[in-house]
């Protein structure tokens, strides 16, 4: 799997505050997935965040590793298992995108 493109007609439905190593929810550091019909966009403002993607909930090894530096972002498609690791100076937030039909 490679970087996924969010469909052009989808919009941001929710954004998180900025997280640091001290404030990141533990759920993001452990394997989790995005809901059906929702793309997650991870935007890094400082430091770097490493994204690990897994082919399934049970997969022992990650199938993808993306290091996202400050000023860059990456996306996670609907229902994709993943987790993140943060550098000591990391600061990032998440935008959750869905189709206008899902938002109704």
mmCIF file with all atom_site columns, C-alpha atoms in Angstrom:
data_model
loop_
_atom_site.group_PDB
_atom_site.id
_atom_site.type_symbol
_atom_site.label_atom_id
_atom_site.label_alt_id
_atom_site.label_comp_id
_atom_site.label_asym_id
_atom_site.label_entity_id
_atom_site.label_seq_id
_atom_site.pdbx_PDB_ins_code
_atom_site.Cartn_x
_atom_site.Cartn_y
_atom_site.Cartn_z
_atom_site.occupancy
_atom_site.B_iso_or_equiv
_atom_site.pdbx_formal_charge
_atom_site.auth_seq_id
_atom_site.auth_comp_id
_atom_site.auth_asym_id
_atom_site.auth_atom_id
_atom_site.pdbx_PDB_model_num
ATOM 1   C CA . UNK A 1 1   ? 0.000   0.000  0.000  1.00 0.00 ? 1   UNK A CA 1
ATOM 2   C CA . UNK A 1 2   ? 1.255   3.500  -0.737 1.00 0.00 ? 2   UNK A CA 1
ATOM 3   C CA . UNK A 1 3   ? 0.149   7.015  0.153  1.00 0.00 ? 3   UNK A CA 1
ATOM 4   C CA . UNK A 1 4   ? -3.597  7.183  -0.397 1.00 0.00 ? 4   UNK A CA 1
ATOM 5   C CA . UNK A 1 5   ? -5.399  10.070 -2.129 1.00 0.00 ? 5   UNK A CA 1
ATOM 6   C CA . UNK A 1 6   ? -8.498  11.422 -0.392 1.00 0.00 ? 6   UNK A CA 1
ATOM 7   C CA . UNK A 1 7   ? -11.398 11.666 -2.888 1.00 0.00 ? 7   UNK A CA 1
ATOM 8   C CA . UNK A 1 8   ? -11.797 15.224 -4.217 1.00 0.00 ? 8   UNK A CA 1
ATOM 9   C CA . UNK A 1 9   ? -15.405 15.621 -3.072 1.00 0.00 ? 9   UNK A CA 1
ATOM 10  C CA . UNK A 1 10  ? -14.703 14.579 0.546  1.00 0.00 ? 10  UNK A CA 1
ATOM 11  C CA . UNK A 1 11  ? -14.458 17.213 3.297  1.00 0.00 ? 11  UNK A CA 1
ATOM 12  C CA . UNK A 1 12  ? -12.987 17.472 6.781  1.00 0.00 ? 12  UNK A CA 1
ATOM 13  C CA . UNK A 1 13  ? -15.620 16.471 9.320  1.00 0.00 ? 13  UNK A CA 1
ATOM 14  C CA . UNK A 1 14  ? -13.481 16.759 12.445 1.00 0.00 ? 14  UNK A CA 1
ATOM 15  C CA . UNK A 1 15  ? -9.983  17.836 13.484 1.00 0.00 ? 15  UNK A CA 1
ATOM 16  C CA . UNK A 1 16  ? -8.064  17.122 16.664 1.00 0.00 ? 16  UNK A CA 1
ATOM 17  C CA . UNK A 1 17  ? -6.057  19.615 18.692 1.00 0.00 ? 17  UNK A CA 1
ATOM 18  C CA . UNK A 1 18  ? -2.281  19.451 18.281 1.00 0.00 ? 18  UNK A CA 1
ATOM 19  C CA . UNK A 1 19  ? -0.650  16.593 20.174 1.00 0.00 ? 19  UNK A CA 1
ATOM 20  C CA . UNK A 1 20  ? 2.886   16.254 21.549 1.00 0.00 ? 20  UNK A CA 1
ATOM 21  C CA . UNK A 1 21  ? 4.696   13.272 23.037 1.00 0.00 ? 21  UNK A CA 1
ATOM 22  C CA . UNK A 1 22  ? 3.209   14.285 26.408 1.00 0.00 ? 22  UNK A CA 1
ATOM 23  C CA . UNK A 1 23  ? -0.384  14.727 25.203 1.00 0.00 ? 23  UNK A CA 1
ATOM 24  C CA . UNK A 1 24  ? -0.848  12.106 22.475 1.00 0.00 ? 24  UNK A CA 1
ATOM 25  C CA . UNK A 1 25  ? -3.670  9.687  23.300 1.00 0.00 ? 25  UNK A CA 1
ATOM 26  C CA . UNK A 1 26  ? -2.253  6.225  24.023 1.00 0.00 ? 26  UNK A CA 1
ATOM 27  C CA . UNK A 1 27  ? -4.706  4.734  21.499 1.00 0.00 ? 27  UNK A CA 1
ATOM 28  C CA . UNK A 1 28  ? -2.719  6.381  18.677 1.00 0.00 ? 28  UNK A CA 1
ATOM 29  C CA . UNK A 1 29  ? 0.505   4.736  19.868 1.00 0.00 ? 29  UNK A CA 1
ATOM 30  C CA . UNK A 1 30  ? -1.104  1.297  19.718 1.00 0.00 ? 30  UNK A CA 1
ATOM 31  C CA . UNK A 1 31  ? -2.524  -0.515 16.711 1.00 0.00 ? 31  UNK A CA 1
ATOM 32  C CA . UNK A 1 32  ? -5.932  0.866  15.733 1.00 0.00 ? 32  UNK A CA 1
ATOM 33  C CA . UNK A 1 33  ? -7.860  1.563  12.540 1.00 0.00 ? 33  UNK A CA 1
ATOM 34  C CA . UNK A 1 34  ? -9.947  4.272  10.954 1.00 0.00 ? 34  UNK A CA 1
ATOM 35  C CA . UNK A 1 35  ? -13.698 3.821  10.665 1.00 0.00 ? 35  UNK A CA 1
ATOM 36  C CA . UNK A 1 36  ? -15.435 2.705  7.497  1.00 0.00 ? 36  UNK A CA 1
ATOM 37  C CA . UNK A 1 37  ? -15.857 5.685  5.158  1.00 0.00 ? 37  UNK A CA 1
ATOM 38  C CA . UNK A 1 38  ? -13.255 7.857  6.948  1.00 0.00 ? 38  UNK A CA 1
ATOM 39  C CA . UNK A 1 39  ? -9.759  8.879  5.846  1.00 0.00 ? 39  UNK A CA 1
ATOM 40  C CA . UNK A 1 40  ? -7.351  10.146 8.506  1.00 0.00 ? 40  UNK A CA 1
ATOM 41  C CA . UNK A 1 41  ? -4.837  12.833 7.526  1.00 0.00 ? 41  UNK A CA 1
ATOM 42  C CA . UNK A 1 42  ? -1.863  13.145 9.894  1.00 0.00 ? 42  UNK A CA 1
ATOM 43  C CA . UNK A 1 43  ? -0.262  16.620 9.660  1.00 0.00 ? 43  UNK A CA 1
ATOM 44  C CA . UNK A 1 44  ? 3.124   17.150 11.317 1.00 0.00 ? 44  UNK A CA 1
ATOM 45  C CA . UNK A 1 45  ? 3.980   20.684 12.519 1.00 0.00 ? 45  UNK A CA 1
ATOM 46  C CA . UNK A 1 46  ? 7.268   19.971 14.359 1.00 0.00 ? 46  UNK A CA 1
ATOM 47  C CA . UNK A 1 47  ? 9.650   17.054 14.764 1.00 0.00 ? 47  UNK A CA 1
ATOM 48  C CA . UNK A 1 48  ? 8.592   13.878 13.022 1.00 0.00 ? 48  UNK A CA 1
ATOM 49  C CA . UNK A 1 49  ? 5.984   11.170 13.318 1.00 0.00 ? 49  UNK A CA 1
ATOM 50  C CA . UNK A 1 50  ? 6.563   7.613  12.116 1.00 0.00 ? 50  UNK A CA 1
ATOM 51  C CA . UNK A 1 51  ? 3.486   5.840  10.744 1.00 0.00 ? 51  UNK A CA 1
ATOM 52  C CA . UNK A 1 52  ? 3.405   2.036  10.748 1.00 0.00 ? 52  UNK A CA 1
ATOM 53  C CA . UNK A 1 53  ? 0.747   0.327  8.625  1.00 0.00 ? 53  UNK A CA 1
ATOM 54  C CA . UNK A 1 54  ? -0.422  -3.273 9.026  1.00 0.00 ? 54  UNK A CA 1
ATOM 55  C CA . UNK A 1 55  ? -2.203  -5.555 6.579  1.00 0.00 ? 55  UNK A CA 1
ATOM 56  C CA . UNK A 1 56  ? -4.556  -6.819 9.296  1.00 0.00 ? 56  UNK A CA 1
ATOM 57  C CA . UNK A 1 57  ? -5.286  -6.572 13.000 1.00 0.00 ? 57  UNK A CA 1
ATOM 58  C CA . UNK A 1 58  ? -3.344  -9.811 13.564 1.00 0.00 ? 58  UNK A CA 1
ATOM 59  C CA . UNK A 1 59  ? -0.302  -9.037 11.361 1.00 0.00 ? 59  UNK A CA 1
ATOM 60  C CA . UNK A 1 60  ? 2.922   -9.446 13.334 1.00 0.00 ? 60  UNK A CA 1
ATOM 61  C CA . UNK A 1 61  ? 5.035   -7.170 11.133 1.00 0.00 ? 61  UNK A CA 1
ATOM 62  C CA . UNK A 1 62  ? 4.170   -3.810 9.623  1.00 0.00 ? 62  UNK A CA 1
ATOM 63  C CA . UNK A 1 63  ? 3.846   -3.678 5.839  1.00 0.00 ? 63  UNK A CA 1
ATOM 64  C CA . UNK A 1 64  ? 4.549   0.031  5.658  1.00 0.00 ? 64  UNK A CA 1
ATOM 65  C CA . UNK A 1 65  ? 6.721   2.535  7.496  1.00 0.00 ? 65  UNK A CA 1
ATOM 66  C CA . UNK A 1 66  ? 6.493   6.231  6.643  1.00 0.00 ? 66  UNK A CA 1
ATOM 67  C CA . UNK A 1 67  ? 8.556   8.874  8.446  1.00 0.00 ? 67  UNK A CA 1
ATOM 68  C CA . UNK A 1 68  ? 6.626   12.159 8.234  1.00 0.00 ? 68  UNK A CA 1
ATOM 69  C CA . UNK A 1 69  ? 8.765   15.253 8.887  1.00 0.00 ? 69  UNK A CA 1
ATOM 70  C CA . UNK A 1 70  ? 7.588   18.719 9.959  1.00 0.00 ? 70  UNK A CA 1
ATOM 71  C CA . UNK A 1 71  ? 5.563   20.445 7.241  1.00 0.00 ? 71  UNK A CA 1
ATOM 72  C CA . UNK A 1 72  ? 4.416   17.173 5.655  1.00 0.00 ? 72  UNK A CA 1
ATOM 73  C CA . UNK A 1 73  ? 1.389   14.916 6.005  1.00 0.00 ? 73  UNK A CA 1
ATOM 74  C CA . UNK A 1 74  ? 0.280   11.373 5.262  1.00 0.00 ? 74  UNK A CA 1
ATOM 75  C CA . UNK A 1 75  ? -3.090  9.687  4.937  1.00 0.00 ? 75  UNK A CA 1
ATOM 76  C CA . UNK A 1 76  ? -4.590  6.482  6.238  1.00 0.00 ? 76  UNK A CA 1
ATOM 77  C CA . UNK A 1 77  ? -7.509  5.016  4.293  1.00 0.00 ? 77  UNK A CA 1
ATOM 78  C CA . UNK A 1 78  ? -10.718 3.735  5.862  1.00 0.00 ? 78  UNK A CA 1
ATOM 79  C CA . UNK A 1 79  ? -10.397 0.628  8.017  1.00 0.00 ? 79  UNK A CA 1
ATOM 80  C CA . UNK A 1 80  ? -6.572  0.416  7.755  1.00 0.00 ? 80  UNK A CA 1
ATOM 81  C CA . UNK A 1 81  ? -4.686  -0.825 10.831 1.00 0.00 ? 81  UNK A CA 1
ATOM 82  C CA . UNK A 1 82  ? -1.854  1.433  11.952 1.00 0.00 ? 82  UNK A CA 1
ATOM 83  C CA . UNK A 1 83  ? 0.003   3.067  14.844 1.00 0.00 ? 83  UNK A CA 1
ATOM 84  C CA . UNK A 1 84  ? 2.408   5.978  15.261 1.00 0.00 ? 84  UNK A CA 1
ATOM 85  C CA . UNK A 1 85  ? 5.661   6.792  17.058 1.00 0.00 ? 85  UNK A CA 1
ATOM 86  C CA . UNK A 1 86  ? 6.720   10.361 17.836 1.00 0.00 ? 86  UNK A CA 1
ATOM 87  C CA . UNK A 1 87  ? 10.062  12.097 18.080 1.00 0.00 ? 87  UNK A CA 1
ATOM 88  C CA . UNK A 1 88  ? 10.626  13.935 21.364 1.00 0.00 ? 88  UNK A CA 1
ATOM 89  C CA . UNK A 1 89  ? 9.822   17.289 19.708 1.00 0.00 ? 89  UNK A CA 1
ATOM 90  C CA . UNK A 1 90  ? 6.884   16.098 17.586 1.00 0.00 ? 90  UNK A CA 1
ATOM 91  C CA . UNK A 1 91  ? 3.722   18.153 17.276 1.00 0.00 ? 91  UNK A CA 1
ATOM 92  C CA . UNK A 1 92  ? 0.887   16.963 15.017 1.00 0.00 ? 92  UNK A CA 1
ATOM 93  C CA . UNK A 1 93  ? -2.853  16.847 14.523 1.00 0.00 ? 93  UNK A CA 1
ATOM 94  C CA . UNK A 1 94  ? -5.361  14.708 12.659 1.00 0.00 ? 94  UNK A CA 1
ATOM 95  C CA . UNK A 1 95  ? -8.070  15.670 10.187 1.00 0.00 ? 95  UNK A CA 1
ATOM 96  C CA . UNK A 1 96  ? -10.851 13.177 9.529  1.00 0.00 ? 96  UNK A CA 1
ATOM 97  C CA . UNK A 1 97  ? -12.327 13.276 6.031  1.00 0.00 ? 97  UNK A CA 1
ATOM 98  C CA . UNK A 1 98  ? -15.490 11.639 4.732  1.00 0.00 ? 98  UNK A CA 1
ATOM 99  C CA . UNK A 1 99  ? -17.860 11.953 1.820  1.00 0.00 ? 99  UNK A CA 1
ATOM 100 C CA . UNK A 1 100 ? -20.586 14.587 2.041  1.00 0.00 ? 100 UNK A CA 1
ATOM 101 C CA . UNK A 1 101 ? -23.131 11.718 2.091  1.00 0.00 ? 101 UNK A CA 1
ATOM 102 C CA . UNK A 1 102 ? -21.519 10.216 5.224  1.00 0.00 ? 102 UNK A CA 1
ATOM 103 C CA . UNK A 1 103 ? -21.652 13.587 7.002  1.00 0.00 ? 103 UNK A CA 1
ATOM 104 C CA . UNK A 1 104 ? -25.438 13.917 6.622  1.00 0.00 ? 104 UNK A CA 1
#
